PDB file of C-alpha atoms and ligand atoms in Angstrom:
ATOM      1  CA  MET A   1      26.316   4.820  21.720  1.00 44.00           C
ATOM      2  CA  GLU A   2      24.981   5.329  18.274  1.00 45.00           C
ATOM      3  CA  LEU A   3      25.359   8.564  16.263  1.00 55.00           C
ATOM      4  CA  GLN A   4      22.440  10.814  16.717  1.00 78.00           C
ATOM      5  CA  ASP A   5      21.033   9.039  19.765  1.00 93.00           C
ATOM      6  CA  PRO A   6      19.760  11.844  22.107  1.00 95.00           C
ATOM      7  CA  PHE A   7      18.483   9.121  24.592  1.00 96.00           C
ATOM      8  CA  CYS A   8      22.078   7.991  25.349  1.00 96.00           C
ATOM      9  CA  ASP A   9      23.289  11.560  25.760  1.00 95.00           C
ATOM     10  CA  GLU A  10      23.423  12.909  29.380  1.00 93.00           C
ATOM     11  CA  GLY A  11      21.624  16.042  27.942  1.00 93.00           C
ATOM     12  CA  ILE A  12      18.308  14.045  28.160  1.00 95.00           C
ATOM     13  CA  TYR A  13      18.358  14.565  31.901  1.00 95.00           C
ATOM     14  CA  ARG A  14      17.325  17.997  31.391  1.00 94.00           C
ATOM     15  CA  GLN A  15      13.891  16.815  30.414  1.00 96.00           C
ATOM     16  CA  VAL A  16      13.469  14.068  33.080  1.00 97.00           C
ATOM     17  CA  PHE A  17      10.597  14.359  35.567  1.00 97.00           C
ATOM     18  CA  TYR A  18      10.506  10.665  36.786  1.00 98.00           C
ATOM     19  CA  GLU A  19      13.224   8.021  37.224  1.00 97.00           C
ATOM     20  CA  SER A  20      13.165   4.379  38.191  1.00 97.00           C
ATOM     21  CA  ASP A  21      16.031   1.845  38.360  1.00 97.00           C
ATOM     22  CA  LYS A  22      15.939   1.107  34.647  1.00 98.00           C
ATOM     23  CA  PHE A  23      13.986   4.007  32.997  1.00 98.00           C
ATOM     24  CA  ILE A  24      13.659   7.702  32.746  1.00 98.00           C
ATOM     25  CA  VAL A  25      10.431   9.509  31.895  1.00 98.00           C
ATOM     26  CA  VAL A  26      10.940  12.825  30.072  1.00 98.00           C
ATOM     27  CA  TYR A  27       8.670  15.538  28.738  1.00 96.00           C
ATOM     28  CA  ASN A  28       8.788  15.393  24.894  1.00 95.00           C
ATOM     29  CA  ILE A  29      10.572  18.335  23.330  1.00 92.00           C
ATOM     30  CA  HIS A  30       8.103  18.015  20.363  1.00 89.00           C
ATOM     31  CA  PRO A  31       4.818  17.444  22.117  1.00 89.00           C
ATOM     32  CA  ILE A  32       1.909  16.740  19.960  1.00 86.00           C
ATOM     33  CA  LEU A  33      -0.501  17.569  22.843  1.00 87.00           C
ATOM     34  CA  PRO A  34       0.181  18.901  26.472  1.00 88.00           C
ATOM     35  CA  GLY A  35       1.632  16.109  28.582  1.00 92.00           C
ATOM     36  CA  HIS A  36       3.184  14.202  25.813  1.00 93.00           C
ATOM     37  CA  SER A  37       5.868  12.238  27.571  1.00 97.00           C
ATOM     38  CA  LEU A  38       8.407   9.410  26.769  1.00 98.00           C
ATOM     39  CA  ILE A  39       9.402   6.474  28.830  1.00 98.00           C
ATOM     40  CA  ILE A  40      13.033   5.600  27.910  1.00 98.00           C
ATOM     41  CA  SER A  41      15.154   2.743  28.879  1.00 98.00           C
ATOM     42  CA  LYS A  42      18.403   3.655  30.550  1.00 98.00           C
ATOM     43  CA  ARG A  43      20.134   0.775  28.836  1.00 98.00           C
ATOM     44  CA  HIS A  44      20.561   1.185  25.096  1.00 97.00           C
ATOM     45  CA  VAL A  45      18.259  -1.184  23.345  1.00 97.00           C
ATOM     46  CA  LEU A  46      16.810  -0.871  19.869  1.00 95.00           C
ATOM     47  CA  GLN A  47      13.429  -2.261  20.739  1.00 95.00           C
ATOM     48  CA  MET A  48      11.083  -3.323  23.475  1.00 96.00           C
ATOM     49  CA  THR A  49      11.720  -7.207  22.935  1.00 96.00           C
ATOM     50  CA  GLU A  50      15.438  -6.531  23.867  1.00 97.00           C
ATOM     51  CA  LEU A  51      14.455  -5.622  27.449  1.00 98.00           C
ATOM     52  CA  ASN A  52      15.325  -8.302  29.891  1.00 98.00           C
ATOM     53  CA  GLU A  53      12.980  -9.669  32.560  1.00 98.00           C
ATOM     54  CA  GLU A  54      14.209  -7.196  35.229  1.00 98.00           C
ATOM     55  CA  GLU A  55      13.586  -4.298  33.041  1.00 98.00           C
ATOM     56  CA  PHE A  56      10.154  -5.432  31.903  1.00 98.00           C
ATOM     57  CA  ILE A  57       9.123  -5.705  35.603  1.00 98.00           C
ATOM     58  CA  ASP A  58      10.456  -2.220  36.204  1.00 98.00           C
ATOM     59  CA  PHE A  59       8.713  -0.925  33.085  1.00 98.00           C
ATOM     60  CA  ALA A  60       5.317  -2.185  34.307  1.00 98.00           C
ATOM     61  CA  LYS A  61       5.878  -0.368  37.635  1.00 98.00           C
ATOM     62  CA  VAL A  62       6.737   2.759  35.718  1.00 98.00           C
ATOM     63  CA  LEU A  63       3.530   2.602  33.785  1.00 98.00           C
ATOM     64  CA  LYS A  64       1.458   1.985  36.907  1.00 98.00           C
ATOM     65  CA  THR A  65       2.996   4.942  38.589  1.00 97.00           C
ATOM     66  CA  VAL A  66       3.306   7.434  35.844  1.00 98.00           C
ATOM     67  CA  ILE A  67       0.040   7.088  33.875  1.00 98.00           C
ATOM     68  CA  PRO A  68      -2.454   7.954  36.726  1.00 97.00           C
ATOM     69  CA  LYS A  69      -0.299  10.877  37.973  1.00 96.00           C
ATOM     70  CA  LEU A  70       0.215  12.297  34.407  1.00 96.00           C
ATOM     71  CA  LEU A  71      -3.619  12.085  33.789  1.00 95.00           C
ATOM     72  CA  LYS A  72      -4.210  13.935  37.014  1.00 93.00           C
ATOM     73  CA  VAL A  73      -1.793  16.647  36.351  1.00 93.00           C
ATOM     74  CA  TYR A  74      -3.435  17.361  32.926  1.00 89.00           C
ATOM     75  CA  GLY A  75      -7.062  16.697  34.023  1.00 88.00           C
ATOM     76  CA  ALA A  76      -7.362  13.868  31.443  1.00 90.00           C
ATOM     77  CA  ASP A  77      -9.406  10.864  31.654  1.00 89.00           C
ATOM     78  CA  SER A  78      -7.881   9.011  28.670  1.00 90.00           C
ATOM     79  CA  TYR A  79      -4.501   8.274  27.036  1.00 93.00           C
ATOM     80  CA  ASN A  80      -2.714   6.865  24.096  1.00 92.00           C
ATOM     81  CA  LEU A  81       0.488   4.680  24.447  1.00 95.00           C
ATOM     82  CA  SER A  82       2.609   3.911  21.320  1.00 94.00           C
ATOM     83  CA  VAL A  83       5.903   2.589  20.359  1.00 96.00           C
ATOM     84  CA  ASN A  84       7.487   3.111  16.858  1.00 94.00           C
ATOM     85  CA  SER A  85      10.045   0.483  16.244  1.00 93.00           C
ATOM     86  CA  GLY A  86      12.270   0.173  13.122  1.00 90.00           C
ATOM     87  CA  GLU A  87      12.932   2.457  10.265  1.00 88.00           C
ATOM     88  CA  LYS A  88       9.626   1.978   8.523  1.00 91.00           C
ATOM     89  CA  SER A  89       7.556   2.610  11.622  1.00 91.00           C
ATOM     90  CA  GLY A  90       8.343   6.283  11.596  1.00 87.00           C
ATOM     91  CA  ALA A  91      10.766   6.044  14.433  1.00 89.00           C
ATOM     92  CA  LYS A  92      13.239   8.925  14.604  1.00 88.00           C
ATOM     93  CA  VAL A  93      15.428   7.704  17.569  1.00 93.00           C
ATOM     94  CA  PHE A  94      16.553   4.091  17.481  1.00 94.00           C
ATOM     95  CA  HIS A  95      16.607   3.584  21.219  1.00 96.00           C
ATOM     96  CA  PHE A  96      13.565   2.007  22.927  1.00 97.00           C
ATOM     97  CA  HIS A  97      10.933   4.478  24.140  1.00 97.00           C
ATOM     98  CA  MET A  98       7.242   4.588  24.561  1.00 97.00           C
ATOM     99  CA  HIS A  99       5.106   7.643  23.937  1.00 96.00           C
ATOM    100  CA  ILE A 100       2.343   8.540  26.571  1.00 96.00           C
ATOM    101  CA  VAL A 101      -0.264  11.161  25.477  1.00 92.00           C
ATOM    102  CA  PRO A 102      -2.904  12.283  27.809  1.00 91.00           C
ATOM    103  CA  ARG A 103      -6.288  12.576  26.129  1.00 89.00           C
ATOM    104  CA  GLY A 104      -9.763  13.818  26.982  1.00 83.00           C
ATOM    105  CA  ARG A 105      -8.214  16.802  28.775  1.00 77.00           C
ATOM    106  CA  VAL A 106     -10.275  19.432  30.249  1.00 69.00           C
ATOM    107  CA  LYS A 107      -9.869  22.811  28.443  1.00 66.00           C
ATOM    108  CA  ASN A 108      -7.723  25.240  30.445  1.00 63.00           C
ATOM    109  CA  PHE A 109      -7.672  22.769  33.303  1.00 62.00           C
ATOM    110  CA  LEU A 110      -5.080  24.732  35.215  1.00 60.00           C
ATOM    111  CA  GLU A 111      -7.330  27.851  35.074  1.00 63.00           C
ATOM    112  CA  GLY A 112     -10.205  25.930  36.601  1.00 63.00           C
ATOM    113  CA  ASN A 113     -12.326  25.433  33.485  1.00 62.00           C
ATOM    114  CA  SER A 114     -14.311  22.112  33.296  1.00 62.00           C
ATOM    115  CA  GLU A 115     -15.135  21.974  29.564  1.00 68.00           C
ATOM    116  CA  PHE A 116     -13.730  18.945  27.640  1.00 69.00           C
ATOM    117  CA  TYR A 117     -12.242  18.986  24.251  1.00 70.00           C
ATOM    118  CA  GLU A 118     -14.732  17.415  21.768  1.00 67.00           C
ATOM    119  CA  THR A 119     -12.261  16.079  19.203  1.00 71.00           C
ATOM    120  CA  LEU A 120      -8.528  15.437  18.705  1.00 73.00           C
ATOM    121  CA  GLU A 121      -8.695  18.011  15.868  1.00 76.00           C
ATOM    122  CA  GLU A 122     -10.132  20.648  18.195  1.00 74.00           C
ATOM    123  CA  GLU A 123      -7.418  19.952  20.855  1.00 73.00           C
ATOM    124  CA  LYS A 124      -4.615  19.952  18.374  1.00 74.00           C
ATOM    125  CA  SER A 125      -5.753  23.041  16.579  1.00 74.00           C
ATOM    126  CA  ILE A 126      -5.539  25.114  19.859  1.00 71.00           C
ATOM    127  CA  PHE A 127      -2.272  23.572  21.006  1.00 76.00           C
ATOM    128  CA  LYS A 128       0.891  25.593  20.391  1.00 77.00           C
ATOM    129  CA  SER A 129       4.181  24.636  21.999  1.00 79.00           C
ATOM    130  CA  ASP A 130       7.410  26.567  22.321  1.00 86.00           C
ATOM    131  CA  SER A 131      10.446  26.377  24.602  1.00 89.00           C
ATOM    132  CA  ASN A 132       8.741  28.368  27.370  1.00 89.00           C
ATOM    133  CA  ASP A 133       5.748  26.054  27.205  1.00 88.00           C
ATOM    134  CA  ILE A 134       7.906  23.057  27.376  1.00 92.00           C
ATOM    135  CA  GLU A 135       9.825  24.426  30.384  1.00 94.00           C
ATOM    136  CA  ARG A 136       6.461  25.228  32.136  1.00 92.00           C
ATOM    137  CA  ASN A 137       5.128  21.701  31.635  1.00 93.00           C
ATOM    138  CA  LEU A 138       8.593  20.146  32.738  1.00 95.00           C
ATOM    139  CA  GLN A 139       8.387  22.206  35.965  1.00 95.00           C
ATOM    140  CA  LEU A 140       4.801  21.271  36.603  1.00 94.00           C
ATOM    141  CA  LEU A 141       5.571  17.588  36.159  1.00 96.00           C
ATOM    142  CA  ARG A 142       8.663  17.737  38.392  1.00 97.00           C
ATOM    143  CA  LYS A 143       6.642  19.270  40.997  1.00 96.00           C
ATOM    144  CA  ALA A 144       3.804  16.686  40.644  1.00 96.00           C
ATOM    145  CA  PHE A 145       6.354  13.773  40.637  1.00 97.00           C
ATOM    146  CA  LYS A 146       8.497  15.349  43.369  1.00 96.00           C
ATOM    147  CA  TYR A 147      11.495  14.963  41.132  1.00 94.00           C
ATOM    148  CA  SER A 148      14.649  16.621  42.012  1.00 84.00           C
ATOM    149  CA  GLN A 149      17.259  16.705  39.225  1.00 72.00           C
ATOM    150  CA  LYS A 150      20.172  14.362  40.128  1.00 66.00           C
ATOM    151  CA  ARG A 151      22.190  14.991  36.951  1.00 60.00           C
ATOM    152  CA  LYS A 152      22.557  17.781  34.431  1.00 51.00           C
TER     153      LYS A 152
HETATM  154 ZN1   ZN B 201      20.812   4.880  23.029  1.00 89.28          ZN
END
């Protein structure tokens, strides 16, 4: 385990809402937009190219399972996937993870509204997140993914 690697810390399991053989999926504790989640390898590797074949197969399955469900939960029709790898990429945690950000969300989807955000700026300007919001999203996702916490 490396110093300051929260993804090798058992504490990360507090944020998990989906788990496969080789990966966990967590709600980001610093979401840029609602639904901003991370797919994290269980094995400590620095970057995607260090994943072995078995892990890549499992990773593909995770993407196929998680993306459609995540979009459904947030009433989104689009998404961004991104990986920051290496110090100059802006990566803050040096343990492989992929960001998933649902996009094209319906405003106040949970309240039954059907109006879409026009631009990313509009969506970001409205979005505020705090620990209550993070907990609420995590519970929403655990319910949608039928996840019951196995570890603390
Ligand atoms: Zn690690």
